[in-house]
Coordinates of C-alpha atoms in Angstrom, one line a residue:
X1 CA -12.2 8.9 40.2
X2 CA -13.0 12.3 40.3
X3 CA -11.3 15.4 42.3
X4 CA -13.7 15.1 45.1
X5 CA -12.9 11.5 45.8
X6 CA -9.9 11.6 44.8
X7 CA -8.5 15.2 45.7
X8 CA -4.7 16.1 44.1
X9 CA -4.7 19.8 45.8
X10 CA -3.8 20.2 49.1
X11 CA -5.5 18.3 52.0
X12 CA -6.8 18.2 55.4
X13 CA -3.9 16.6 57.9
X14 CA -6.5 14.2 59.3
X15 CA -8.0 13.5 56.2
X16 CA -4.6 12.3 55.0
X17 CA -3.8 10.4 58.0
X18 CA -7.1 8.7 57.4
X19 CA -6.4 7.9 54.3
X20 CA -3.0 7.1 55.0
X21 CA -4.4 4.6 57.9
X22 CA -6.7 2.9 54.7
X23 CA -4.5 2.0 52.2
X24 CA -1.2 2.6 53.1
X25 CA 1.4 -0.1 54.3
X26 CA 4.5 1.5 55.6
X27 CA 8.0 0.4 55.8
X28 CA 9.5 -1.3 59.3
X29 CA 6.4 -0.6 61.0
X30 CA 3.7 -2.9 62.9
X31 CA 0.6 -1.4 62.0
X32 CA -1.2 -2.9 64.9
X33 CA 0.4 -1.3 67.7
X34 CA 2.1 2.0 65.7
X35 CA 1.3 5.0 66.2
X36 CA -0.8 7.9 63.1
X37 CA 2.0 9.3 61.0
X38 CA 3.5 12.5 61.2
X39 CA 2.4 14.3 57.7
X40 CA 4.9 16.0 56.7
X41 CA 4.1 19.0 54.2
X42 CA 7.2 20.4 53.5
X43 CA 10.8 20.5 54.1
X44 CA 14.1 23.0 53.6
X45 CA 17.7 22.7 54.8
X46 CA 18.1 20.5 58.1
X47 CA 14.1 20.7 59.1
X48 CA 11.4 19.5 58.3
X49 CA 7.7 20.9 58.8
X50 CA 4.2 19.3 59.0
X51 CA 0.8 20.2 57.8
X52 CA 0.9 22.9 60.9
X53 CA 4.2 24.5 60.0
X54 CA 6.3 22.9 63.5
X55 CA 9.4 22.1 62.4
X56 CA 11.4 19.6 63.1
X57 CA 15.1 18.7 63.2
X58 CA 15.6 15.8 60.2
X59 CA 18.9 14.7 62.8
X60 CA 18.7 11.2 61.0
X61 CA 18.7 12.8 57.4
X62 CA 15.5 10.8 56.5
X63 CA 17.2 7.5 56.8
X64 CA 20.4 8.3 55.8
X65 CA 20.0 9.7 52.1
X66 CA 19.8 13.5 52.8
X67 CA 23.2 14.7 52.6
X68 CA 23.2 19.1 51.6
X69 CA 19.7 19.5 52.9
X70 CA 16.3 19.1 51.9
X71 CA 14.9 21.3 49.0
X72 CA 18.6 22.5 48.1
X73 CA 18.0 24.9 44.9
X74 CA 21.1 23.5 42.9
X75 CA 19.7 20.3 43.1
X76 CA 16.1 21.4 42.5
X77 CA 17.6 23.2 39.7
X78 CA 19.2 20.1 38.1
X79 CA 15.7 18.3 38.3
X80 CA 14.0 21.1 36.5
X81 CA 16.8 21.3 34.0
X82 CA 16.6 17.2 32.9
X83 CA 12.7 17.3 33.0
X84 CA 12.7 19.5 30.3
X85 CA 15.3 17.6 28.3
X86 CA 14.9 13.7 29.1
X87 CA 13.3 12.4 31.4
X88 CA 13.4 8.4 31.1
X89 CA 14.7 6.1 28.5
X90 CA 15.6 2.3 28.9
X91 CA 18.9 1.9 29.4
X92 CA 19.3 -1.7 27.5
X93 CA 21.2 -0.3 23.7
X94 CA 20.2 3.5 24.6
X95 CA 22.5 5.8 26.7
X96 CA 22.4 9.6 27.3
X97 CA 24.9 11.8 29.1
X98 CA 23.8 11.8 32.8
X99 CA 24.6 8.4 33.2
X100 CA 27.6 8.8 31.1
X101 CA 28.6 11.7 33.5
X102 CA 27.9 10.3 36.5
X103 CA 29.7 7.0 35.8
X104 CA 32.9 9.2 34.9
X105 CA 32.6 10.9 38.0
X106 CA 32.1 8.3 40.5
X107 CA 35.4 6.5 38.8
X108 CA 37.5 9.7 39.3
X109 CA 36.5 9.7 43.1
X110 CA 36.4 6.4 44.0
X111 CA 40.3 4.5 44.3
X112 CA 42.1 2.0 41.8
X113 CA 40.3 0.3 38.9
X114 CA 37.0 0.3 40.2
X115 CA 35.4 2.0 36.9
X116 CA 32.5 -0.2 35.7
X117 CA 28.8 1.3 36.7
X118 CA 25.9 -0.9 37.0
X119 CA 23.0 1.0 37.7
X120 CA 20.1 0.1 39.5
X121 CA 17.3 1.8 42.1
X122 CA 18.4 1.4 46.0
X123 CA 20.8 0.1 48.4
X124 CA 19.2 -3.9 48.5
X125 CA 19.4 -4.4 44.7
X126 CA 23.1 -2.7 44.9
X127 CA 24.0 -5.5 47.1
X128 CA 21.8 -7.9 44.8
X129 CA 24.1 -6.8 41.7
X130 CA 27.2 -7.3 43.4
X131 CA 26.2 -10.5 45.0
X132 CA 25.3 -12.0 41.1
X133 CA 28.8 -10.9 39.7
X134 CA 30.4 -12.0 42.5
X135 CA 28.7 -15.7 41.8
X136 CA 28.9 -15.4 38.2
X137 CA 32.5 -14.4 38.1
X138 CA 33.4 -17.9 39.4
X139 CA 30.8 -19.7 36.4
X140 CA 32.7 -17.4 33.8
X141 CA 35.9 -19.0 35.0
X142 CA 34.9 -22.1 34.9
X143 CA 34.3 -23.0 38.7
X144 CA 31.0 -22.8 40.9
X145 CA 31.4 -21.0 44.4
X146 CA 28.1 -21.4 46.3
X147 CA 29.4 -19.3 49.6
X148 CA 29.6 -16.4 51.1
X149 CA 31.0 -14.5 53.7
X150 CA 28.7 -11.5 55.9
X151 CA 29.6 -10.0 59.0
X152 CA 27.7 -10.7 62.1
X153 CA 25.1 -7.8 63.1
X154 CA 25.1 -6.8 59.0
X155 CA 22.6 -5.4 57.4
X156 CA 23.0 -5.0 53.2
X157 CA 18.9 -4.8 52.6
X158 CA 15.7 -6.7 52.1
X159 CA 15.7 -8.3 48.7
X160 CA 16.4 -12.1 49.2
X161 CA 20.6 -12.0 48.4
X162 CA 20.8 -9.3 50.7
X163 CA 18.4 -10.9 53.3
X164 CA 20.7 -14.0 53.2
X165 CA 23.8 -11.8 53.8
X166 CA 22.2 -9.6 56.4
X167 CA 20.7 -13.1 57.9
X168 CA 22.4 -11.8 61.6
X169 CA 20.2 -8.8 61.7
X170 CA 17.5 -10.9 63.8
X171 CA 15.3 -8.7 60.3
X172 CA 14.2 -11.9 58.4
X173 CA 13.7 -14.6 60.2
X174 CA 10.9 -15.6 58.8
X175 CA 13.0 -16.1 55.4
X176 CA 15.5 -17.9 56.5
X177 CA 15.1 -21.3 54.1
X178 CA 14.5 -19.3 50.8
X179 CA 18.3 -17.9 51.8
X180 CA 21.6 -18.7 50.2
X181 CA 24.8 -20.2 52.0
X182 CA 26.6 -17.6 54.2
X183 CA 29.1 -17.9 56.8
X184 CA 29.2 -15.5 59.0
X185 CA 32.0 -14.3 61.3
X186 CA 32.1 -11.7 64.2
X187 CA 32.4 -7.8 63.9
X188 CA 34.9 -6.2 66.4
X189 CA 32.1 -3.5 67.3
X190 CA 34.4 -0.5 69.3
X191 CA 33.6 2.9 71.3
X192 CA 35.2 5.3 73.0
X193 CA 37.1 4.1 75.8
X194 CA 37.2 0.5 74.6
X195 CA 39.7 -1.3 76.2
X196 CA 39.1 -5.0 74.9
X197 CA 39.0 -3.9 70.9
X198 CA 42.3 -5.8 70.3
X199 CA 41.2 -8.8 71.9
X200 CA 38.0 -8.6 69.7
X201 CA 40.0 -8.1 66.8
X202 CA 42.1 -10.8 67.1
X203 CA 39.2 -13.4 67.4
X204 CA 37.5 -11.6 64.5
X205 CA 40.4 -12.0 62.6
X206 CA 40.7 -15.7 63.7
X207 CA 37.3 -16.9 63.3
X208 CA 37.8 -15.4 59.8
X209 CA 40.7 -17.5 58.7
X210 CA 39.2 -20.4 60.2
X211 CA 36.3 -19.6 57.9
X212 CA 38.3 -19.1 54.8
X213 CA 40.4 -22.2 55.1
X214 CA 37.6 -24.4 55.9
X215 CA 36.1 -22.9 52.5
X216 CA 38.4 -22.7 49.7
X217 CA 37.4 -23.8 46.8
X218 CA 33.7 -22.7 47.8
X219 CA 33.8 -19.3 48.7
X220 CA 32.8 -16.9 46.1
X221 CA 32.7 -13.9 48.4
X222 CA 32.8 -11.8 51.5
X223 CA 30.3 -8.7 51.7
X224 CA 31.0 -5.8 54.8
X225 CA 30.0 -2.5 55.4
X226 CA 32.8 -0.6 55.8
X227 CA 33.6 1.2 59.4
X228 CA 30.6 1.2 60.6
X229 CA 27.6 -1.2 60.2
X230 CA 24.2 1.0 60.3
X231 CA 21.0 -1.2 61.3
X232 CA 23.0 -3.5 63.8
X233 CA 23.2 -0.2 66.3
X234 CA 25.8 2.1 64.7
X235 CA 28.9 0.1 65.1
X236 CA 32.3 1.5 64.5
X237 CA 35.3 -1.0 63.5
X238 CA 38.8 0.5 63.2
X239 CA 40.6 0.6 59.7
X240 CA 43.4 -1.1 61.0
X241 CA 40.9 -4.6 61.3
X242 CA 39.3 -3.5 57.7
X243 CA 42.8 -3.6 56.0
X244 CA 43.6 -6.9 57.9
X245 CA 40.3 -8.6 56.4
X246 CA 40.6 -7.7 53.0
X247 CA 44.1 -8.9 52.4
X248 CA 43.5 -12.2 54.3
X249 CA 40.3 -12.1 51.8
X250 CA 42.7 -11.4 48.6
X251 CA 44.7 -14.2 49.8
X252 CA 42.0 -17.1 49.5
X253 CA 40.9 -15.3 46.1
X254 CA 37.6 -14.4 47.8
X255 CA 35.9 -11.2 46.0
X256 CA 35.4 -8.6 48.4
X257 CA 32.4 -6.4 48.5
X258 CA 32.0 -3.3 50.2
X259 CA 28.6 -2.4 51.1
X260 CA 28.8 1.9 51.4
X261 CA 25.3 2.4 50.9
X262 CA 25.4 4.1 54.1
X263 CA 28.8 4.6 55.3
X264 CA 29.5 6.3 51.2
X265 CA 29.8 10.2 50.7
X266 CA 30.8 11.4 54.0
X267 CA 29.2 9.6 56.5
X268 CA 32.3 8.5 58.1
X269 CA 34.1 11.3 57.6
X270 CA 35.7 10.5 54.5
X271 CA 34.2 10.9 51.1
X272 CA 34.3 6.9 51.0
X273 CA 34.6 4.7 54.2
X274 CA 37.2 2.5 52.5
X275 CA 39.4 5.2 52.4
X276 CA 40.4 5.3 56.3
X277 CA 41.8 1.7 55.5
X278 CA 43.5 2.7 52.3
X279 CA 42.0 -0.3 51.1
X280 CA 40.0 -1.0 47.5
X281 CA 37.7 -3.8 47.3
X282 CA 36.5 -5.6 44.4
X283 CA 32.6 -4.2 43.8
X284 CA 31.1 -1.5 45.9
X285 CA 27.7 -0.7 46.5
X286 CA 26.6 3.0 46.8
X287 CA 23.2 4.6 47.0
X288 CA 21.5 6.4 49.5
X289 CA 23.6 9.6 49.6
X290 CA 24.4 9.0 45.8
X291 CA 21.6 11.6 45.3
X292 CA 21.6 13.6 48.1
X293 CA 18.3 12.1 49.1
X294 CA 16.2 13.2 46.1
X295 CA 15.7 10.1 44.0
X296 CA 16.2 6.5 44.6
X297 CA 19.3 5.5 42.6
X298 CA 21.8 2.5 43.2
X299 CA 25.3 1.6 41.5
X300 CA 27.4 -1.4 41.8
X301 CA 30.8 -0.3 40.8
X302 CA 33.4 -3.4 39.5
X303 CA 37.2 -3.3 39.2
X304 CA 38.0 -4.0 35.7
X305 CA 39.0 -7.6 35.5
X306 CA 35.2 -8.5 37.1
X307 CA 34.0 -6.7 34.0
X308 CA 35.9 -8.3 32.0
X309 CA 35.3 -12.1 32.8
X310 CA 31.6 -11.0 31.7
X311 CA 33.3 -10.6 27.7
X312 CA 32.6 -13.3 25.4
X313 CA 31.0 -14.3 22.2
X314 CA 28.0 -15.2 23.8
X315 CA 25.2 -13.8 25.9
X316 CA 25.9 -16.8 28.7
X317 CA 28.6 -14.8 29.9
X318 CA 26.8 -11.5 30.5
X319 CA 25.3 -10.4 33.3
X320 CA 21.4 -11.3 33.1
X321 CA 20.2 -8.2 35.3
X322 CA 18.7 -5.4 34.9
X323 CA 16.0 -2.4 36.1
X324 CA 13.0 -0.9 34.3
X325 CA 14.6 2.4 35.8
X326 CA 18.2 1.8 35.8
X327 CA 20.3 4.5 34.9
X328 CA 17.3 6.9 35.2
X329 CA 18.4 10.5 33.4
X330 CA 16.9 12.8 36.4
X331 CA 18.1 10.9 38.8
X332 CA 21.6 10.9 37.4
X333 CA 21.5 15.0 36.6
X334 CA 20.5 14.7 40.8
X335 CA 23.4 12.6 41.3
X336 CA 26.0 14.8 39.7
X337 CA 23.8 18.3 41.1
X338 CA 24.8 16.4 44.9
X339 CA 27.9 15.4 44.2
X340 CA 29.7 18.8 42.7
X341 CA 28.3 20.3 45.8
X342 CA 31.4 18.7 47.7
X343 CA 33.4 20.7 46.5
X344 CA 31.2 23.6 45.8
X345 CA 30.4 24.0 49.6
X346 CA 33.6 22.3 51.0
X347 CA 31.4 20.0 52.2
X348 CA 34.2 17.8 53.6
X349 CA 35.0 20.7 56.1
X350 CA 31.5 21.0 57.3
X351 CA 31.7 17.3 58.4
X352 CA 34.6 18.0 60.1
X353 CA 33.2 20.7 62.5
X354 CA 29.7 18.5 63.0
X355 CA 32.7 15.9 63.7
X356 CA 34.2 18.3 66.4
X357 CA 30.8 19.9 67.7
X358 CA 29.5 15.5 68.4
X359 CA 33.1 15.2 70.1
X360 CA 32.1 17.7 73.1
X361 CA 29.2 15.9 73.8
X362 CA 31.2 12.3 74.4
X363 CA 32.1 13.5 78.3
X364 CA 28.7 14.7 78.6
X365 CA 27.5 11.4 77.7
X366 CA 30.6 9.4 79.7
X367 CA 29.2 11.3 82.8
X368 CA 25.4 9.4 83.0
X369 CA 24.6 6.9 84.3
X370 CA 21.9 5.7 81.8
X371 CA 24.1 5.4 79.0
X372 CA 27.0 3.8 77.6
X373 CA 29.3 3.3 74.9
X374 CA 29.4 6.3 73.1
X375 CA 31.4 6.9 69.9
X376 CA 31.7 9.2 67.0
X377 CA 32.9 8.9 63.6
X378 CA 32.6 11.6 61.3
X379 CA 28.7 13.4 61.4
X380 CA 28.0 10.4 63.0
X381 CA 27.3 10.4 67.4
X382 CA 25.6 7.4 68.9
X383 CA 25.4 5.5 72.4
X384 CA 23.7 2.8 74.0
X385 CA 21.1 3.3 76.4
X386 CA 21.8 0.5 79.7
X387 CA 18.3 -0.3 79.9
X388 CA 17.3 -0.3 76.1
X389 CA 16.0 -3.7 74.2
X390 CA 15.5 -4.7 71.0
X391 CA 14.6 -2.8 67.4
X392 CA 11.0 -1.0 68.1
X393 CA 11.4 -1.7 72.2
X394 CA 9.4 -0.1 74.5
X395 CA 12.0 2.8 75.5
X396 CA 13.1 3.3 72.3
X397 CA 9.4 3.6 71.0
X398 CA 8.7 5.9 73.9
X399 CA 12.4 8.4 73.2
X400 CA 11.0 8.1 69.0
X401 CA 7.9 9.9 70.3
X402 CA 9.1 12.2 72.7
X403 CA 12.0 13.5 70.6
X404 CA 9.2 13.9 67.3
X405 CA 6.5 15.6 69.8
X406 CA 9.5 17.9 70.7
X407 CA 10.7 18.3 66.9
X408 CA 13.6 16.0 66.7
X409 CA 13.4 13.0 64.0
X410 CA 15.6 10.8 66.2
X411 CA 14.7 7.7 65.8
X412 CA 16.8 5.0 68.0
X413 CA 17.2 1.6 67.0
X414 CA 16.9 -0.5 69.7
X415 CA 18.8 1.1 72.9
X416 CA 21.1 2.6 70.2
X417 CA 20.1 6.4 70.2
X418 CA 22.1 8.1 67.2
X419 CA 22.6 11.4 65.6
X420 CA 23.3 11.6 61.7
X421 CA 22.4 15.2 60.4
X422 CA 22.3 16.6 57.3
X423 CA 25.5 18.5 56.2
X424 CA 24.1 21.7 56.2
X425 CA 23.0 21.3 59.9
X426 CA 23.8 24.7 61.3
X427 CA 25.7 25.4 64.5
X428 CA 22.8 26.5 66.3
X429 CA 20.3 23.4 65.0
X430 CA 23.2 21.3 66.1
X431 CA 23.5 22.3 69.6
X432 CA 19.4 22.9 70.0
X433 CA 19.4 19.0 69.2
X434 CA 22.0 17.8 71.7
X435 CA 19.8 19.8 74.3
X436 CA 17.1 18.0 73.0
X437 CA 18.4 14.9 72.2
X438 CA 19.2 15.3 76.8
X439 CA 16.4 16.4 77.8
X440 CA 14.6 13.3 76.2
X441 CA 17.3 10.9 78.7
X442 CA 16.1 13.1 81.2
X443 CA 12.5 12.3 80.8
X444 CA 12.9 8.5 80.0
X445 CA 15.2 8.3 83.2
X446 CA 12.2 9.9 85.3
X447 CA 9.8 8.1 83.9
X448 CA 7.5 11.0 82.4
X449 CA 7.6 10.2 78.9

C-alpha cells in the first residue's frame, strides 16, 4: 500500500473511527449494538486525551495495568535506553540481563522460596503456566491429578485453562465442554458494614473441605485471586478466610495458586495481596501492573521444590511451554523502570492517602438510596448499584457513556461501579472524580442520562 491508502502520519478522528469500524474487532465488546470508539491520541499522568485534546480521567488505569501514570519519563526512558541495546532475542538457550534482573527482583520482593520465573505475555497465559506445572508436578511424581479447585465468581483469563477455572464468570459459556475438571466452591464476598461475613465464611470454608475430602487423590490444585476477585464485581474477602484456605489446602497436598494479576503491586494496598494474610502460595501469577501498563509481560513464579520436580535426565520432565516473546528485553527494562519507582516515589504512601481520600466517600455512598455495598481496599472504591444487572446492562452501558462524555473512564461492570486510579492520581483529579463519579448516580437516578 502506499501512504495515501495506507496513511502512518497523523489522521482525521473520523477517518480512524471509520477505519476502526472496518477492520477492527475489539476486546469484550458486541459490535452490533456498541457504540464508535473514543480515539484516544495521547495520554500523560492520570488523564488521558482524544484526537480534540478533552481529557479524561483514566480512574480504571486502562484496565488495571497503569500503575505511576501514563507516559512516565523514567519509564519512557528505560524503553529508549533497551531499544538501543537489545531489543528481542529468543529466550530458549539465550539470556540477557533484564530478564536476569527482573527475575532477581521480583524474588527479593515477593515472600519464602518463590524464586523460579517463567516468563510469558499477559495475565491468561500466567494462569495457563501455572495451571501446567501444577498438572505436571503430579506426572513428575509419579501420580496423575485431573482436578482442580476455582473460586466461584473467578475470573483468571480467556485462554482455555483459564476459561475452565474462571468457568463461574457466566464469560464462556459457550466453551464450556472444551474445559477441564474444576470444582468450584463459594467466595465469602464482604463490604462495609457486612454483618453476615462470618456466616459466609464458615460455609466457604465448609463446602471447601467437603470438596477436598471428596477429592484426594485427584486434586492437583486450587487457583484464587487473592483479596479481592476483579471481573466478578470487585469483591473483597478478608485475610483471615485466605489464611484458613490455604492451610486446609497444604493439608490435602493441593498446590495452591495465587492469581495477582490484578490484585499484585499495590492494588490492595499492599505491594502483594498475599501479604495481608501472611500467607505464600505455591505459584503466583503476576502481570498487568508488572510493567506499569507499558508492555504486555506475564510471570509465573514457582517455590523451589515445583522447580525442582521438573530436573531429570530427560526432556519428559521439563516443562513443554513456551512464548515467541517470553522474557522480552524491553519489556523487562519496563518492568524493573516500574518497579524501582516504589521506592523511588514512596509509592506505597501514595496508596495510602488514595486509600484514605476513597474512605470519606463510604458515608456519602451509605447515605443513597440507589446504592449499596460499598467497600474499599487499598486504591480500590466500588459499590453496587440496587437496580444494576448483568456485565454490559442497560444502566451500566448508559453510567459508561455518561461518565466518558463527562471525561471519566469509569467503566462499571455490571451494577458494580468502581474506582481504581493510577498512583499518581492527584488530590484534586481525585476529588473532581468522586464529584463526577455522583453526579453520574444523580443523572441515572433521574433518568436523564
Amino acid at each position: 500500500m502506499n501512504e495515501q491508502t495506507h496513511p502512518l502520519t497523523a489522521a482525521a478522528p473520523g477517518d480512524i473511527v471509520a477505519r476502526d469500524k472496518r477492520y477492527i474487532w475489539h476486546p469484550y465488546t458486541q459490535h452490533g449494538t456498541e457504540t464508535d470508539p473514543l480515539v484516544v491520541a495521547r495520554a500523560k499522568g492520570a488523564s488521558l486525551f482524544d484526537a480534540d485534546g478533552r481529557e479524561i480521567l483514566d480512574m480504571i488505569s486502562s484496565w488495571w495495568t497503569c500503575t505511576h501514570g501514563h507516559a512516565h519519563p523514567k519509564i519512557n526512558a528505560a524503553i529508549a535506553r533497551q531499544a538501543e541495546t537489545i531489543e528481542h532475542v529468543m529466550f530458549a538457550g539465550f539470556t540477557h540481563a533484564p530478564a536476569v534482573d527482573l527475575a532477581e527482583t521480583l524474588a527479593s520482593l515477593l515472600p519464602g522460596d518463590l524464586n523460579r520465573v517463567f516468563y510469558s505475555d499477559d495475565g491468561s497465559t500466567s494462569v495457563e503456566v501455572a495451571i501446567k506445572i501444577a498438572y505436571q508436578s503430579w506426572i513428575n511424581r509419579g501420580e496423575t491429578r485431573r482436578t482442580l479447585i476455582a473460586f466461584e465468581g473467578g475470573y483468571h483469563g480467556d485462554t482455555l485453562g483459564a476459561m475452565s477455572v474462571g468457568r463461574s464468570s457466566q464469560m464462556f459459556g459457550a466453551f464450556k465442554d472444551l474445559m477441564c475438571d474444576v470444582r468450584v466452591v463459594p467466595f465469602p464476598a464482604t463490604f462495609d458494614g457486612d454483618d453476615a461475613v462470618d456466616e459466609r465464611e464458615a460455609a466457604a470454608l465448609s463446602a471447601l473441605e467437603a470438596t477436598l475430602s471428596g477429592g484426594k487423590d485427584t486434586i492437583a490444585a486450587m487457583i484464587i485471586e487473592p483479596m479481592m476477585q476483579g471481573s466478578a464485581g470487585i469483591r473483597f474477602c478478608r485475610p483471615g478466610f485466605l489464611a484458613r484456605m490455604v492451610e486446609m489446602a497444604r493439608a490435602a497436598g493441593v498446590v495452591v495458586i495465587f492469581d495477582e494479576v490484578a490484585t499484585g503491586f499495590g492494588r490492595t494496598g499492599r505491594l502483594f495481596a498475599m501479604e495481608h494474610a501472611g500467607v505464600t502460595p505455591d505459584l503466583v501469577c503476576l502481570s498487568k501492573g508488572l510493567t506499569g501498563g507499558y508492555m504486555p509481560l506475564a510471570a509465573t513464579v514457582a517455590r523451589d521444590w515445583l522447580f525442582d520436580l521438573f530436573l531429570g535426565p530427560d526432556f519428559d520432565r521439563a516443562l513443554p511451554h513456551g512464548h515467541s516473546f517470553t522474557a522480552n528485553p524491553l519489556a523487562c527494562s519496563v518492568a524493573l523502570a516500574a518497579l524501582g519507582l516504589y521506592a523511588e516515589e514512596q509509592t506505597m504512601e501514595r496508596i495510602a492517602k488514595i486509600n484514605a481520600a476513597h474512605r470519606t466517600m463510604l458515608d456519602v455512598l451509605a447515605a443513597r438510596p440507589d446504592v449499596s455495598r460499598q467497600r474499599v481496599l487499598g486504591p480500590v472504591l466500588a459499590f453496587e448499584l440496587n437496580e444494576g444487572g448483568a456485565y454490559q446492562s442497560e444502566a451500566s452501558r448508559k453510567l459508561r457513556a455518561w461518565y466518558i462524555a463527562n471525561g471519566f473512564n469509569i467503566r462499571p461492570i455490571g451494577s458494580t461501579v468502581y474506582l481504581m486510579p493510577p498512583y499518581c492520581i492527584t488530590d484534586e483529579e481525585l476529588f473532581r472524580a468522586y464529584a463526577g463519579m455522583i453526579e453520574g448516580l444523580d443523572r441515572l437516578g433521574s433518568g436523564s442520562l
